[in-house]
Amino acid sequence: MVRRKPLVVVTRKLPDSVETRMRELFDAQLNLDDVPMDQAALVEAVRTADVLVPTLTDRIDSAVLSQAGENLRLIASFSNGVDHIDVASALNRGITVTNTPGVLTEDTADMTMALILAVPRRLAEGAQAVISDKDEWLGWSPTWMLGRRIWGKRLGIIGMGRIGQAVARRAKAFGLQIHYHNRRRLPTAVEEMLDATYWDSLDQMLARMDIVSVNCPHTPATYHLLSARRLKLLKPEAYVVNTARGEVIDENALTRQLEAGELAGAGLDVFEHEPAVNPKLIRLAKQGKVVLLPHLGSATLEGRVDMGEKVIVNIKTFMDGHRPPDRVLPAML
C-alpha cells in the first residue's frame, strides 16, 4: 500500500529549488502566480491542508483557524517571526506551529548595519544627487552633503537575540560603543566579547544613545515599545533604525518628531501598516531625513533557500512522528 503524501498548501511563491523539493516529498499545492491569498483563500487552505506553509503577510488569526479542517496538524511558517499567527489558538486546536529561526540572522544584521551607515552619512540622498537631472552635484565641495561620523558613537540595541548580537559584532568593528536593552541580561562572557553595556531600564538607555537599533520581535509586550513618550527621550541628534517589525515603533509619533527636527533621521525597513507607508515618511525621505526600504532585511537568495529548507525539515520531521526542531510555544513569545 502506497502511503499518501501529506497535502502541503504553500501561500506564496518560494525559490524554485525549495518548491521542487516540496513537490518531491509532499503533495504540494504551490502559488506560482505569487498573488497573496485573501481570507477566503486562507480559510479554504486550512480546511483542506494537512500542512499550511504561510508567510509573514498571511494573517492566520482565530477566525481563520476556527474553520480549520480535521487534517490540519501543522503550520510551518516561512518566517522568523510568528506574530501573524494566533499561536495560542492553533495549539488549543492541536495544531503545531513552526518557524525558521537562525537562518536570517546574518542577512538582517547586514541590512541593519547598512542603514546605520546610510542614514548619518546621507547615502541615499547622495546617490540620488548623482543621477538627478537637476545638476545637484557640481563636484567635490568641502561643505556640501555633510553627514555625521558614526565611529565613537553610542549604539543602543533593543533586543539582543541572535540578530541583535550579530548587529553588535558588526557595529563594534565600525568603532561604535555597544549598549543594549533585553528581557534578560546576556552572560558576562558575551558582554565582554561585544564590549556591551546592559541597561535594565530602556528609558535610561534611550536618553544616552546616538543611534538606536530595533531588533526585537513584535509581540503584545513590544507593541509600540518605542512609544511617543519614549521617543521624546531621544536626543535631537539621534537616529533610529528598524529592521524588526514596524509595530514596535509608534510610527505617527516618530514621523512627528522627524518633521519637527526633534530627531536627526531614521532608517526603516519595516512599517507599522505594511505594505502601506505613511505619506509623511515618503515626504521626509524625499527631503533626505529618512531612508526607507521595502522590507529587504532577509532578502537574499541564500537566506530564502535556507528558510525553505528549514520549512521542509520541520514538515518532514513532524510527518515522521517526531517533534519538529523549530516548534513555537507561547512561552517563547
PDB file of N, CA and C in Angstrom, residues 179-236:
ATOM      1  N   HIS A 179      25.629  49.353  23.459  1.00  0.00           N
ATOM      2  CA  HIS A 179      24.735  49.305  24.614  1.00  0.00           C
ATOM      3  C   HIS A 179      23.522  48.484  24.219  1.00  0.00           C
ATOM      4  N   TYR A 180      22.835  47.901  25.200  1.00  0.00           N
ATOM      5  CA  TYR A 180      21.663  47.106  24.829  1.00  0.00           C
ATOM      6  C   TYR A 180      20.650  47.018  25.963  1.00  0.00           C
ATOM      7  N   HIS A 181      19.401  46.806  25.556  1.00  0.00           N
ATOM      8  CA  HIS A 181      18.306  46.504  26.482  1.00  0.00           C
ATOM      9  C   HIS A 181      17.667  45.216  26.002  1.00  0.00           C
ATOM     10  N   ASN A 182      17.425  44.306  26.933  1.00  0.00           N
ATOM     11  CA  ASN A 182      16.891  43.000  26.579  1.00  0.00           C
ATOM     12  C   ASN A 182      16.065  42.481  27.747  1.00  0.00           C
ATOM     13  N   ARG A 183      15.161  41.539  27.462  1.00  0.00           N
ATOM     14  CA  ARG A 183      14.370  40.957  28.554  1.00  0.00           C
ATOM     15  C   ARG A 183      15.263  40.303  29.595  1.00  0.00           C
ATOM     16  N   ARG A 184      16.325  39.674  29.118  1.00  0.00           N
ATOM     17  CA  ARG A 184      17.265  39.028  30.021  1.00  0.00           C
ATOM     18  C   ARG A 184      18.679  39.483  29.692  1.00  0.00           C
ATOM     19  N   ARG A 185      19.449  39.692  30.728  1.00  0.00           N
ATOM     20  CA  ARG A 185      20.834  40.111  30.525  1.00  0.00           C
ATOM     21  C   ARG A 185      21.655  38.964  29.928  1.00  0.00           C
ATOM     22  N   LEU A 186      22.568  39.311  29.033  1.00  0.00           N
ATOM     23  CA  LEU A 186      23.426  38.302  28.414  1.00  0.00           C
ATOM     24  C   LEU A 186      24.456  37.793  29.412  1.00  0.00           C
ATOM     25  N   PRO A 187      24.982  36.586  29.183  1.00  0.00           N
ATOM     26  CA  PRO A 187      26.073  36.103  30.039  1.00  0.00           C
ATOM     27  C   PRO A 187      27.274  37.055  29.994  1.00  0.00           C
ATOM     28  N   THR A 188      28.013  37.102  31.072  1.00  0.00           N
ATOM     29  CA  THR A 188      29.154  38.019  31.179  1.00  0.00           C
ATOM     30  C   THR A 188      30.146  37.810  30.046  1.00  0.00           C
ATOM     31  N   ALA A 189      30.386  36.566  29.670  1.00  0.00           N
ATOM     32  CA  ALA A 189      31.359  36.288  28.607  1.00  0.00           C
ATOM     33  C   ALA A 189      30.933  36.913  27.291  1.00  0.00           C
ATOM     34  N   VAL A 190      29.621  36.909  26.989  1.00  0.00           N
ATOM     35  CA  VAL A 190      29.128  37.506  25.750  1.00  0.00           C
ATOM     36  C   VAL A 190      29.245  39.023  25.819  1.00  0.00           C
ATOM     37  N   GLU A 191      28.893  39.599  26.961  1.00  0.00           N
ATOM     38  CA  GLU A 191      29.023  41.051  27.129  1.00  0.00           C
ATOM     39  C   GLU A 191      30.471  41.495  26.930  1.00  0.00           C
ATOM     40  N   GLU A 192      31.397  40.732  27.490  1.00  0.00           N
ATOM     41  CA  GLU A 192      32.814  41.087  27.366  1.00  0.00           C
ATOM     42  C   GLU A 192      33.280  40.969  25.923  1.00  0.00           C
ATOM     43  N   MET A 193      32.824  39.943  25.216  1.00  0.00           N
ATOM     44  CA  MET A 193      33.219  39.756  23.822  1.00  0.00           C
ATOM     45  C   MET A 193      32.739  40.924  22.960  1.00  0.00           C
ATOM     46  N   LEU A 194      31.540  41.428  23.251  1.00  0.00           N
ATOM     47  CA  LEU A 194      30.957  42.509  22.461  1.00  0.00           C
ATOM     48  C   LEU A 194      31.268  43.886  23.027  1.00  0.00           C
ATOM     49  N   ASP A 195      31.933  43.935  24.186  1.00  0.00           N
ATOM     50  CA  ASP A 195      32.132  45.215  24.901  1.00  0.00           C
ATOM     51  C   ASP A 195      30.790  45.927  25.071  1.00  0.00           C
ATOM     52  N   ALA A 196      29.783  45.165  25.490  1.00  0.00           N
ATOM     53  CA  ALA A 196      28.417  45.666  25.534  1.00  0.00           C
ATOM     54  C   ALA A 196      28.017  46.066  26.951  1.00  0.00           C
ATOM     55  N   THR A 197      27.332  47.195  27.048  1.00  0.00           N
ATOM     56  CA  THR A 197      26.823  47.698  28.316  1.00  0.00           C
ATOM     57  C   THR A 197      25.324  47.432  28.398  1.00  0.00           C
ATOM     58  N   TYR A 198      24.907  46.773  29.485  1.00  0.00           N
ATOM     59  CA  TYR A 198      23.493  46.408  29.650  1.00  0.00           C
ATOM     60  C   TYR A 198      22.731  47.481  30.417  1.00  0.00           C
ATOM     61  N   TRP A 199      21.516  47.757  29.947  1.00  0.00           N
ATOM     62  CA  TRP A 199      20.604  48.673  30.641  1.00  0.00           C
ATOM     63  C   TRP A 199      19.321  47.916  30.946  1.00  0.00           C
ATOM     64  N   ASP A 200      18.983  47.784  32.234  1.00  0.00           N
ATOM     65  CA  ASP A 200      17.693  47.177  32.547  1.00  0.00           C
ATOM     66  C   ASP A 200      16.560  48.166  32.322  1.00  0.00           C
ATOM     67  N   SER A 201      16.892  49.462  32.308  1.00  0.00           N
ATOM     68  CA  SER A 201      15.901  50.498  32.029  1.00  0.00           C
ATOM     69  C   SER A 201      16.041  50.966  30.589  1.00  0.00           C
ATOM     70  N   LEU A 202      15.034  50.676  29.761  1.00  0.00           N
ATOM     71  CA  LEU A 202      15.061  51.148  28.378  1.00  0.00           C
ATOM     72  C   LEU A 202      15.048  52.666  28.321  1.00  0.00           C
ATOM     73  N   ASP A 203      14.291  53.292  29.195  1.00  0.00           N
ATOM     74  CA  ASP A 203      14.213  54.755  29.204  1.00  0.00           C
ATOM     75  C   ASP A 203      15.598  55.381  29.417  1.00  0.00           C
ATOM     76  N   GLN A 204      16.338  54.856  30.372  1.00  0.00           N
ATOM     77  CA  GLN A 204      17.651  55.424  30.661  1.00  0.00           C
ATOM     78  C   GLN A 204      18.609  55.224  29.496  1.00  0.00           C
ATOM     79  N   MET A 205      18.534  54.080  28.848  1.00  0.00           N
ATOM     80  CA  MET A 205      19.410  53.843  27.705  1.00  0.00           C
ATOM     81  C   MET A 205      19.087  54.802  26.563  1.00  0.00           C
ATOM     82  N   LEU A 206      17.808  54.934  26.230  1.00  0.00           N
ATOM     83  CA  LEU A 206      17.414  55.764  25.090  1.00  0.00           C
ATOM     84  C   LEU A 206      17.929  57.191  25.228  1.00  0.00           C
ATOM     85  N   ALA A 207      17.889  57.723  26.423  1.00  0.00           N
ATOM     86  CA  ALA A 207      18.265  59.126  26.634  1.00  0.00           C
ATOM     87  C   ALA A 207      19.737  59.382  26.359  1.00  0.00           C
ATOM     88  N   ARG A 208      20.551  58.319  26.298  1.00  0.00           N
ATOM     89  CA  ARG A 208      22.002  58.477  26.175  1.00  0.00           C
ATOM     90  C   ARG A 208      22.563  58.054  24.814  1.00  0.00           C
ATOM     91  N   MET A 209      21.717  57.518  23.938  1.00  0.00           N
ATOM     92  CA  MET A 209      22.209  56.926  22.705  1.00  0.00           C
ATOM     93  C   MET A 209      22.252  57.919  21.534  1.00  0.00           C
ATOM     94  N   ASP A 210      23.216  57.674  20.630  1.00  0.00           N
ATOM     95  CA  ASP A 210      23.307  58.444  19.379  1.00  0.00           C
ATOM     96  C   ASP A 210      22.533  57.746  18.255  1.00  0.00           C
ATOM     97  N   ILE A 211      22.518  56.423  18.289  1.00  0.00           N
ATOM     98  CA  ILE A 211      21.779  55.607  17.312  1.00  0.00           C
ATOM     99  C   ILE A 211      21.045  54.514  18.080  1.00  0.00           C
ATOM    100  N   VAL A 212      19.796  54.274  17.718  1.00  0.00           N
ATOM    101  CA  VAL A 212      19.013  53.201  18.337  1.00  0.00           C
ATOM    102  C   VAL A 212      18.604  52.225  17.248  1.00  0.00           C
ATOM    103  N   SER A 213      18.887  50.950  17.466  1.00  0.00           N
ATOM    104  CA  SER A 213      18.528  49.903  16.511  1.00  0.00           C
ATOM    105  C   SER A 213      17.497  48.981  17.136  1.00  0.00           C
ATOM    106  N   VAL A 214      16.357  48.822  16.456  1.00  0.00           N
ATOM    107  CA  VAL A 214      15.289  47.949  16.940  1.00  0.00           C
ATOM    108  C   VAL A 214      15.490  46.561  16.347  1.00  0.00           C
ATOM    109  N   ASN A 215      15.720  45.575  17.202  1.00  0.00           N
ATOM    110  CA  ASN A 215      15.968  44.203  16.758  1.00  0.00           C
ATOM    111  C   ASN A 215      15.203  43.183  17.582  1.00  0.00           C
ATOM    112  N   CYS A 216      14.095  43.592  18.161  1.00  0.00           N
ATOM    113  CA  CYS A 216      13.276  42.683  18.959  1.00  0.00           C
ATOM    114  C   CYS A 216      12.071  42.214  18.145  1.00  0.00           C
ATOM    115  N   PRO A 217      11.480  41.092  18.497  1.00  0.00           N
ATOM    116  CA  PRO A 217      10.290  40.631  17.774  1.00  0.00           C
ATOM    117  C   PRO A 217       9.072  41.465  18.138  1.00  0.00           C
ATOM    118  N   HIS A 218       8.047  41.384  17.295  1.00  0.00           N
ATOM    119  CA  HIS A 218       6.779  42.025  17.621  1.00  0.00           C
ATOM    120  C   HIS A 218       5.917  41.043  18.388  1.00  0.00           C
ATOM    121  N   THR A 219       5.609  41.388  19.628  1.00  0.00           N
ATOM    122  CA  THR A 219       4.712  40.620  20.482  1.00  0.00           C
ATOM    123  C   THR A 219       3.782  41.623  21.160  1.00  0.00           C
ATOM    124  N   PRO A 220       2.742  41.154  21.852  1.00  0.00           N
ATOM    125  CA  PRO A 220       1.917  42.118  22.586  1.00  0.00           C
ATOM    126  C   PRO A 220       2.726  42.997  23.533  1.00  0.00           C
ATOM    127  N   ALA A 221       3.804  42.458  24.087  1.00  0.00           N
ATOM    128  CA  ALA A 221       4.613  43.225  25.034  1.00  0.00           C
ATOM    129  C   ALA A 221       5.480  44.279  24.349  1.00  0.00           C
ATOM    130  N   THR A 222       5.780  44.099  23.062  1.00  0.00           N
ATOM    131  CA  THR A 222       6.650  45.059  22.374  1.00  0.00           C
ATOM    132  C   THR A 222       5.883  45.981  21.426  1.00  0.00           C
ATOM    133  N   TYR A 223       4.564  45.860  21.361  1.00  0.00           N
ATOM    134  CA  TYR A 223       3.786  46.771  20.519  1.00  0.00           C
ATOM    135  C   TYR A 223       3.983  48.201  21.009  1.00  0.00           C
ATOM    136  N   HIS A 224       4.430  49.092  20.111  1.00  0.00           N
ATOM    137  CA  HIS A 224       4.722  50.486  20.443  1.00  0.00           C
ATOM    138  C   HIS A 224       5.677  50.583  21.645  1.00  0.00           C
ATOM    139  N   LEU A 225       6.629  49.661  21.700  1.00  0.00           N
ATOM    140  CA  LEU A 225       7.652  49.743  22.747  1.00  0.00           C
ATOM    141  C   LEU A 225       8.347  51.094  22.685  1.00  0.00           C
ATOM    142  N   LEU A 226       8.633  51.549  21.457  1.00  0.00           N
ATOM    143  CA  LEU A 226       9.120  52.929  21.284  1.00  0.00           C
ATOM    144  C   LEU A 226       7.886  53.804  21.090  1.00  0.00           C
ATOM    145  N   SER A 227       7.287  54.172  22.201  1.00  0.00           N
ATOM    146  CA  SER A 227       6.080  54.985  22.220  1.00  0.00           C
ATOM    147  C   SER A 227       6.438  56.453  22.024  1.00  0.00           C
ATOM    148  N   ALA A 228       5.411  57.290  21.922  1.00  0.00           N
ATOM    149  CA  ALA A 228       5.651  58.734  21.809  1.00  0.00           C
ATOM    150  C   ALA A 228       6.455  59.231  23.000  1.00  0.00           C
ATOM    151  N   ARG A 229       6.140  58.739  24.187  1.00  0.00           N
ATOM    152  CA  ARG A 229       6.880  59.179  25.378  1.00  0.00           C
ATOM    153  C   ARG A 229       8.339  58.779  25.295  1.00  0.00           C
ATOM    154  N   ARG A 230       8.587  57.541  24.902  1.00  0.00           N
ATOM    155  CA  ARG A 230       9.979  57.079  24.862  1.00  0.00           C
ATOM    156  C   ARG A 230      10.763  57.759  23.730  1.00  0.00           C
ATOM    157  N   LEU A 231      10.123  57.994  22.603  1.00  0.00           N
ATOM    158  CA  LEU A 231      10.819  58.684  21.508  1.00  0.00           C
ATOM    159  C   LEU A 231      11.238  60.082  21.930  1.00  0.00           C
ATOM    160  N   LYS A 232      10.463  60.691  22.803  1.00  0.00           N
ATOM    161  CA  LYS A 232      10.807  62.034  23.299  1.00  0.00           C
ATOM    162  C   LYS A 232      12.077  62.012  24.148  1.00  0.00           C
ATOM    163  N   LEU A 233      12.448  60.839  24.661  1.00  0.00           N
ATOM    164  CA  LEU A 233      13.663  60.730  25.473  1.00  0.00           C
ATOM    165  C   LEU A 233      14.930  60.831  24.637  1.00  0.00           C
ATOM    166  N   LEU A 234      14.821  60.552  23.341  1.00  0.00           N
ATOM    167  CA  LEU A 234      15.999  60.556  22.475  1.00  0.00           C
ATOM    168  C   LEU A 234      16.527  61.966  22.263  1.00  0.00           C
ATOM    169  N   LYS A 235      17.836  62.046  22.061  1.00  0.00           N
ATOM    170  CA  LYS A 235      18.461  63.336  21.780  1.00  0.00           C
ATOM    171  C   LYS A 235      18.058  63.826  20.388  1.00  0.00           C
ATOM    172  N   PRO A 236      17.976  65.109  20.169  1.00  0.00           N
ATOM    173  CA  PRO A 236      17.602  65.627  18.843  1.00  0.00           C
ATOM    174  C   PRO A 236      18.548  65.177  17.732  1.00  0.00           C
TER     175      PRO A 236
END
